[in-house]
C-alpha atoms as one frame of an Amber mdcrd trajectory, in Angstrom:
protein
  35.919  -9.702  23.893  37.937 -12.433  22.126  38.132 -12.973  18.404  36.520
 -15.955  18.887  33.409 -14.862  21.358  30.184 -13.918  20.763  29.705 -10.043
  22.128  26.958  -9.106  24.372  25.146  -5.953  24.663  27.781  -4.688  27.333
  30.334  -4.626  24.823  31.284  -1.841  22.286  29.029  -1.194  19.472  31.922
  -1.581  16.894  32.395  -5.449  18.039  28.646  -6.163  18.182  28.140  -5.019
  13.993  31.487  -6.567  13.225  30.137 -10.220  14.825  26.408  -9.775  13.595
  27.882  -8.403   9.837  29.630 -12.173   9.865  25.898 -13.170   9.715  24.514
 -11.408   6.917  23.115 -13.212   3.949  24.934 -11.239   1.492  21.720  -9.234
  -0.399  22.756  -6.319   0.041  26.228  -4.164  -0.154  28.804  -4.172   2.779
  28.301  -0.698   3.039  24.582  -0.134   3.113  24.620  -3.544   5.656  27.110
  -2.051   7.978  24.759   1.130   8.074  21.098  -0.807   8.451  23.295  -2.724
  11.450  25.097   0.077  13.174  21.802   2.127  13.065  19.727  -1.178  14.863
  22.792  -1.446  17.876  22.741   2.182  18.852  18.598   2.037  18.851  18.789
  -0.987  21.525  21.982   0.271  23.543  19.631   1.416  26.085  17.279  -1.619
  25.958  20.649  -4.466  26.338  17.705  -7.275  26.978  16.401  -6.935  23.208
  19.624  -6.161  22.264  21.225  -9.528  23.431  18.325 -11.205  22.239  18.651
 -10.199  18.897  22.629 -11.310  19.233  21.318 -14.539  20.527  18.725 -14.960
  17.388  21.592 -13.710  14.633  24.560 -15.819  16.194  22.687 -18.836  16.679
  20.636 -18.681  13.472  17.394 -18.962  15.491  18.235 -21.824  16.908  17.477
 -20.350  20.391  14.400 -18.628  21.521  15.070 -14.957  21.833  12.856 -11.986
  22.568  11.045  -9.560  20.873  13.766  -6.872  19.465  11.767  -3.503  18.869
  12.199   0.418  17.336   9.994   2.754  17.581   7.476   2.612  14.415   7.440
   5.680  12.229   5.066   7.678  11.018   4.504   6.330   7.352   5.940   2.553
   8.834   8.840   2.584   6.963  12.412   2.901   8.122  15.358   5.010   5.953
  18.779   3.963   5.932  21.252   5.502   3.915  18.972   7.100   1.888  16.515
   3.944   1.083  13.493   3.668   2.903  11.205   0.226   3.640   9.449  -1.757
   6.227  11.742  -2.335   9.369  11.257  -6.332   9.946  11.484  -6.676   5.923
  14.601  -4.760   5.710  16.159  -7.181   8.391  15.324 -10.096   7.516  16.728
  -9.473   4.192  19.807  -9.067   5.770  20.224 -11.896   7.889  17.678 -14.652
   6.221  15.996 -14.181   2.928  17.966 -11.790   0.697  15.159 -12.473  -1.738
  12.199 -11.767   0.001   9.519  -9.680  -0.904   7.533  -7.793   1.627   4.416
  -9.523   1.253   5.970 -13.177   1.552   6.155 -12.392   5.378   4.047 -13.971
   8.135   5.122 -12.685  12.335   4.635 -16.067  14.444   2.103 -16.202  16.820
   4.150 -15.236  19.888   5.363 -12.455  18.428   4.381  -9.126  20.867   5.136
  -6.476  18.152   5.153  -7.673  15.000   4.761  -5.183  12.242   0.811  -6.376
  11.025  -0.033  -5.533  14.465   0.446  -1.965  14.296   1.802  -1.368  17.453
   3.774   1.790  18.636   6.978  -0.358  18.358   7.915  -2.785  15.680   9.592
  -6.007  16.196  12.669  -6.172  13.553  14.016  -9.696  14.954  14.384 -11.541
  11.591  13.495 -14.970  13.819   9.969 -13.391  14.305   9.127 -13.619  10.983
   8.322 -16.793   8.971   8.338 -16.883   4.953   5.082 -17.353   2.719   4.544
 -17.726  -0.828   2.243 -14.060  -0.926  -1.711 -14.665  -2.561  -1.139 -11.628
  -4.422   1.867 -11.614  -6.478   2.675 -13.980  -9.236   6.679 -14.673  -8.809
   6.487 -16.276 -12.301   5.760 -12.439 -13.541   7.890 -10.493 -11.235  10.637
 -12.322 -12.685  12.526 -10.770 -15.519  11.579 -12.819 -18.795   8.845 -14.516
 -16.541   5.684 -16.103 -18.809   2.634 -13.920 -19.054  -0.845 -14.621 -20.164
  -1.565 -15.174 -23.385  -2.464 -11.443 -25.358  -4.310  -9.976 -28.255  -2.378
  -7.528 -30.450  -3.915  -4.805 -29.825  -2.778  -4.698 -25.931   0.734  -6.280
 -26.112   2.681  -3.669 -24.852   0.776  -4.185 -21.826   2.750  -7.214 -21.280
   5.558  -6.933 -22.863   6.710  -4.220 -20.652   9.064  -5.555 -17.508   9.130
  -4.489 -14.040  12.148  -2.233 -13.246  14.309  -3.148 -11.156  17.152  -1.544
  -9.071  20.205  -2.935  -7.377  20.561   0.562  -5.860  17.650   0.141  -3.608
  17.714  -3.751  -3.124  14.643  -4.235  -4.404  12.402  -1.748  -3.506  11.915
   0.009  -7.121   9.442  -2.739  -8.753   6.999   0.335 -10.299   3.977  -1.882
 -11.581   3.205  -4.354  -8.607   1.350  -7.080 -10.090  -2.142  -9.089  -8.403
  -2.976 -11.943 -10.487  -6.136 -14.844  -9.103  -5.070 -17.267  -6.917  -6.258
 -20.991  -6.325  -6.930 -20.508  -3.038  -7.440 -17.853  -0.054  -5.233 -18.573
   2.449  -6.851 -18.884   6.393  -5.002 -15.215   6.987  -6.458 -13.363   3.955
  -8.142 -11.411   6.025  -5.333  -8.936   7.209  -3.189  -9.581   4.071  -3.276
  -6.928   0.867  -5.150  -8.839  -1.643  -7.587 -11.463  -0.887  -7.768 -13.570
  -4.216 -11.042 -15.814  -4.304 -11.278 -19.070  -6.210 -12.488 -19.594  -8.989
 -13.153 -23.279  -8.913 -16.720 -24.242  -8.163 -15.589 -27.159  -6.148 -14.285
 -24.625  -3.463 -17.398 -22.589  -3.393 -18.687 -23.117  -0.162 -15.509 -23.060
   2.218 -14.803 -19.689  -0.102 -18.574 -18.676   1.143 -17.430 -19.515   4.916
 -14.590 -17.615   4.685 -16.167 -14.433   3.144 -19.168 -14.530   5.713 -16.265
 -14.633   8.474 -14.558 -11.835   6.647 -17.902  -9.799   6.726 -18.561 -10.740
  10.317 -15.042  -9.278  11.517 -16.444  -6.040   9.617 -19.602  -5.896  11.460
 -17.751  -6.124  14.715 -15.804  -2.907  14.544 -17.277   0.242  15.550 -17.503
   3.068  13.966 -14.938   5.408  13.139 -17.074   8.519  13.613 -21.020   8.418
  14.388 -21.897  11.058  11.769 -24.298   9.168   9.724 -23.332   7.669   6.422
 -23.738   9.883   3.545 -26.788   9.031   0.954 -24.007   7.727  -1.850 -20.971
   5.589  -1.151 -19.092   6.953  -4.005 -18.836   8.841  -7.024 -17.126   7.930
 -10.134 -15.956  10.041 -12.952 -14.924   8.569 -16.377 -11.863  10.128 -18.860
 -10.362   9.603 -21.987  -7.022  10.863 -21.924  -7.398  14.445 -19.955 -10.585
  14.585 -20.810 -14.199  13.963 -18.770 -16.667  11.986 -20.604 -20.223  12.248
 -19.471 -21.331  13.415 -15.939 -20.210  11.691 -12.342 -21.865   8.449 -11.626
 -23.521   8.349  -7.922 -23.825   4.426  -6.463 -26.454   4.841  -3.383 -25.190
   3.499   0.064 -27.740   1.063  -0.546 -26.375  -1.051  -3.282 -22.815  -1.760
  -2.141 -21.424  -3.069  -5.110 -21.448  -1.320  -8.303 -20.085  -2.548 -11.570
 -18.625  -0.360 -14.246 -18.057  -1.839 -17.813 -17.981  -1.151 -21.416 -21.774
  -1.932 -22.559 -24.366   0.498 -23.163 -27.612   0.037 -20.723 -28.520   3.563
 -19.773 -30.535   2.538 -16.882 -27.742   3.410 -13.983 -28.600   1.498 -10.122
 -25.748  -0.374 -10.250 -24.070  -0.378 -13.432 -22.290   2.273 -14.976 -22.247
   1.646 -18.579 -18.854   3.445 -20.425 -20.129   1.926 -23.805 -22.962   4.715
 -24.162 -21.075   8.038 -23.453 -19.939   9.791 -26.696 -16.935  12.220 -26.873
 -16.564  14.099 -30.555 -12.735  14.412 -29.262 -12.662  10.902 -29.163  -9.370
   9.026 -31.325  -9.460   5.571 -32.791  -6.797   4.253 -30.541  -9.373   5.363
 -28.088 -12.599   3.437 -29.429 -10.251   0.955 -29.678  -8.899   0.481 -26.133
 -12.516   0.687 -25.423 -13.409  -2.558 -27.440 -11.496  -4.214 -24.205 -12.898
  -3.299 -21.522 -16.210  -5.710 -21.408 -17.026  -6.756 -18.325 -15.405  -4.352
 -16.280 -14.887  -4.595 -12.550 -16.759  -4.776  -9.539 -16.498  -2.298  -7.062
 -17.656  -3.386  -3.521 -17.923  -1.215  -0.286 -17.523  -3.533   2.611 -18.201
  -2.389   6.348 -17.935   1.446   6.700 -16.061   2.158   3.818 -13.358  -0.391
   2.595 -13.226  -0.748  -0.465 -12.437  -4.438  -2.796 -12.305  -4.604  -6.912
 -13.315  -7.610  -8.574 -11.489  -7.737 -12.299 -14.312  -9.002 -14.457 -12.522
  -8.233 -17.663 -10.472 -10.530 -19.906  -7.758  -7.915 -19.725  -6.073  -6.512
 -17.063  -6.654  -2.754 -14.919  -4.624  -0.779 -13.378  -5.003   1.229 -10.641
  -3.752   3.520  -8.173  -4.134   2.751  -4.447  -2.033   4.183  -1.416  -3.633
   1.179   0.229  -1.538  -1.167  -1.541   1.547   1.088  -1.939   1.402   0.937
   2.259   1.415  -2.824   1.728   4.111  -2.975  -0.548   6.321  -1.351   1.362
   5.983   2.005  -1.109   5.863   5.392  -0.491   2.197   6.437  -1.568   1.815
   7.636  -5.120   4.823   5.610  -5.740   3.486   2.054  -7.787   1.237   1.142
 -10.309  -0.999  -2.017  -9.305  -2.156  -4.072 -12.328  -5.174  -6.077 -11.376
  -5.273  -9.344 -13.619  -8.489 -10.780 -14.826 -10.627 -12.546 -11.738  -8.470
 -11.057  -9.037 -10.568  -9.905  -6.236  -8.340  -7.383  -4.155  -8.606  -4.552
  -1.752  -7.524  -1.207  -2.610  -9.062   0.996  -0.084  -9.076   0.775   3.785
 -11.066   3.340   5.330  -9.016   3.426   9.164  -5.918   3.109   7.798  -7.076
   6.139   5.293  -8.524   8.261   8.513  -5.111   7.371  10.051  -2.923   8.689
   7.673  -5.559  11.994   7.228  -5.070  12.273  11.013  -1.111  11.963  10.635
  -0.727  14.625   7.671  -3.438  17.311   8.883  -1.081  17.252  12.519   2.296
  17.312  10.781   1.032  20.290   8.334  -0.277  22.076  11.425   2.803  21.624
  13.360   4.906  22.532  10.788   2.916  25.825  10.114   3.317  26.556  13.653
   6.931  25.746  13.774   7.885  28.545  10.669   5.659  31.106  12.582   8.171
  30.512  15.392  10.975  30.997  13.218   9.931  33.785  11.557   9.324  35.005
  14.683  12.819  34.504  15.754  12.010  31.334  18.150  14.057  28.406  16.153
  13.363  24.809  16.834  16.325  22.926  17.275  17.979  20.901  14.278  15.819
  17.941  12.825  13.356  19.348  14.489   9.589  20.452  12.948   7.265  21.508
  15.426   7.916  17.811  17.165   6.787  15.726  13.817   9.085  13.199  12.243
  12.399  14.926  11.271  12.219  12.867   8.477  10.234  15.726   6.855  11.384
  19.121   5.723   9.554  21.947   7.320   8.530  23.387   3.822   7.145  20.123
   2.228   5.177  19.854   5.586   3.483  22.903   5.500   2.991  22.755   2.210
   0.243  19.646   2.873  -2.880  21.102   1.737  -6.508  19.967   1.650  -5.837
  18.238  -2.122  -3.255  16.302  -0.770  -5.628  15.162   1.443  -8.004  14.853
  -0.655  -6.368  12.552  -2.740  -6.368   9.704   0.367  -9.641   9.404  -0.123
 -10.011   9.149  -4.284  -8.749   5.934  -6.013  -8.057   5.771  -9.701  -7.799
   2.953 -12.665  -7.131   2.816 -15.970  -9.012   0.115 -18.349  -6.367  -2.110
 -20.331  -3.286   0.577 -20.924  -0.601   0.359 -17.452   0.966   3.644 -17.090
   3.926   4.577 -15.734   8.318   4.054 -15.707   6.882   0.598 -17.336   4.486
   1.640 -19.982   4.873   4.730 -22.553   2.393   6.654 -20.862   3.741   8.293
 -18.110   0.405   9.607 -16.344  -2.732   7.585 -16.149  -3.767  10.911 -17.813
  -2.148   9.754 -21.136  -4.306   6.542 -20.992  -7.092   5.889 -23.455  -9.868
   5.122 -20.755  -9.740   5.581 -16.830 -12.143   6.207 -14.102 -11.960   8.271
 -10.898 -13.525   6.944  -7.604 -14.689   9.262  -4.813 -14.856   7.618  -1.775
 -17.808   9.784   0.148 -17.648   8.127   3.972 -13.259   9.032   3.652 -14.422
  12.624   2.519 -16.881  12.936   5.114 -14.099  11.454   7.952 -11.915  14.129
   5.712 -14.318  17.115   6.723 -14.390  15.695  10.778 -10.436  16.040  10.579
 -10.042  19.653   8.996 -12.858  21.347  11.274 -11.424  19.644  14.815  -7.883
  20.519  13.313  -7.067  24.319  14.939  -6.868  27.415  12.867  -3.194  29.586
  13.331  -3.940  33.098  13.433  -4.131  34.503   9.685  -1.180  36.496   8.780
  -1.540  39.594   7.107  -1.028  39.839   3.318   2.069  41.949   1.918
């Protein structure tokens, strides 16, 4: 191959990255961009139609048509390279488009065979594949450093004075509090995108009551994921101050879907849970306080088997943590911090991606039990390998997956006007002043159907 030439996929992999590193966008470091491309070229040596596609796409700048270019999707979605882990197509188009881009600003066009939102065993990473969106569901204004902010009452400033961290070491990735602020509109895809943010201008009212009757619709189409018949309550929600429970669990019934939870004081129950009449004689003034704010609450709303949406009814923001929207943000789960601004209306819980992961975790912890029974029994797997799960694992932390790690897939948790976390001086949502704790019944139930098919190793006999 000439200086000059384009390479093709017969060609050695050292001129291919050298001709498509001419094309990057310049986001990210030469070194960690020479890594992310060698590791793409030696995936699609053995496919050379995808991989002269996506030389095609790159060299031309998209000016040609070109192929789907595919790897195989992982078992969390994400894709590590030197040491960093994201979303595959996000982590490429960086690269070669949009060194700016945030994961939720991308839409796959329509022809498209494996696009990422499609969830297919494969995952198209050709950057040309991809179009850029403004995303419903963050406020760019905010993300920015020094961005405005809403207007604030003394007493929760630091909620908003507090800036998203940022790190150059993992382009991007490292934002801690993810922020969901109302939007003007819902855009025709909202369905299948993280946060659907309804309007709160009466003029749109009845296209927004289209929309959501088509969103419910879709629901009602998809069967079931189990046939075990739904359990009596929906959820279960425990409130704390600090460490501390406060009052016993509140049950909503399966047949009132949504449930709000605010700071007044009706003792009735049905569908309200009232935080303003519990009494705690640990209780602090910074407490009582924080508790002034949270008025109206939220709305919690279970929508087809068990997915879950929150309506922010307050005048202040919540907080809350979702793997949901850690899987949409391109986080590892545990990993972010959501704050919820005032009249967002967002989903935090999806019930098949939930019974998905519960699926994923029980097999790899099995298979990883069985794998160090085989070692200890002097039968080694080879290297990188656990019992056939994703390498990316370590045989210990796989076995150690027990039934509260599971557990926690199905519980969702959110703090009422303090963010906690790298951003906030509370570390743990345990240091905040007032927080509830949602259990999800139909993902505990699914929960149960996974750990009794899941089979039982042979006990081994205690030293």
């Amino acid at each position: 191959m000439s200086v000059s030439s384009t390479p093709t996929s017969s060609d050695a992999c050292l001129s291919i990255v050298h001709s498509l590193m001419c094309h990057r966008q310049g986001g990210e470091s030469e070194s960690f961009s020479k890594r992310a491309i060698e590791s793409l070229v030696k995936k699609l040596k053995e496919k050379r139609d995808e991989l002269d596609s996506l030389i095609t796409a790159i060299t031309t700048n998209g000016a040609h048509p070109s192929k789907c270019v595919t790897i195989q999707r992982s078992l969390d979605g994400r894709l590590q390279v030197a040491g960093r882990k994201g979303f595959p197509h996000v982590i490429y188009t960086r690269l070669w488009r949009w060194p700016d881009l945030h994961k939720n600003e991308l839409k796959h066009v329509k022809y498209c065979q494996f696009a990422f939102d499609l969830k297919c065993d494969s995952v198209c990473v050709n950057p040309y594949h991809y179009d850029r969106v403004v995303s419903p569901s963050i406020d760019l204004s905010i993300l920015t450093l020094g961005g405005p902010g809403p207007s604030v009452d003394p007493l929760v400033k630091d909620e908003f004075d507090a800036q998203p961290s940022h790190s150059a070491a993992d382009g991007g990735l490292s934002i801690q509090t993810i922020q969901h602020t109302a939007s003007s509109s819902a855009p025709p895809d909202a369905f299948n995108s993280p946060a659907l943010l309804l309007p709160a201008d009466p003029a749109s009212s009845a296209s927004t009551s289209t929309f959501t009757r088509s969103v419910h619709n879709e629901l009602a189409f998809q069967p079931p994921i189990s046939t075990h018949p739904a359990p009596d309550y929906w959820c279960s929600i425990a409130y704390f101050e600090m460490d501390i429970q406060v009052g016993e669990m509140f049950k909503v019934p399966s047949n009132r879907p949504v449930v709000t939870v605010d700071g007044y004081v009706d003792p009735s129950g049905g569908d309200r849970f009232c935080l303003g009449q519990l009494s705690n004689v640990h209780r602090t003034a910074a407490i009582e306080r924080a508790r002034l704010h949270i008025g109206k609450g939220v709305q919690l709303e279970c929508k087809g088997e068990g997915d879950v949406w929150v309506r922010c009814l307050s005048d202040h923001a919540v907080f809350v943590q979702s793997y949901y929207l850690d899987r949409e943000a391109g986080r590892a789960p545990g990993d972010a911090v959501h704050k919820i601004y005032p009249s967002a209306y967002i989903k935090v819980f999806d019930l098949r991606q939930c019974h998905r992961q519960m699926q994923q975790q029980a097999a790899t912890a099995q298979a990883a039990v069985a794998a160090q029974a085989a070692a200890v029994a002097g039968n080694i797997p080879g290297l990188g390998s656990v019992g056939g799960i994703a390498p990316a694992i370590s045989l210990s932390a796989a076995a150690g997956i027990g039934v509260d790690d599971l557990r926690r897939l199905c519980i969702l948790r959110m703090s009422f006007v303090k963010g906690w976390g790298p951003d906030y001086p509370r570390q743990s949502i345990k240091e905040t002043p007032c927080w509830i704790e949602i259990h999800l019944h139909r993902a505990l139930q699914l929960l149960d159907e996974v750990l009794h098919t899941m089979p039982i190793a042979d006990p081994q006999p205690l030293d």
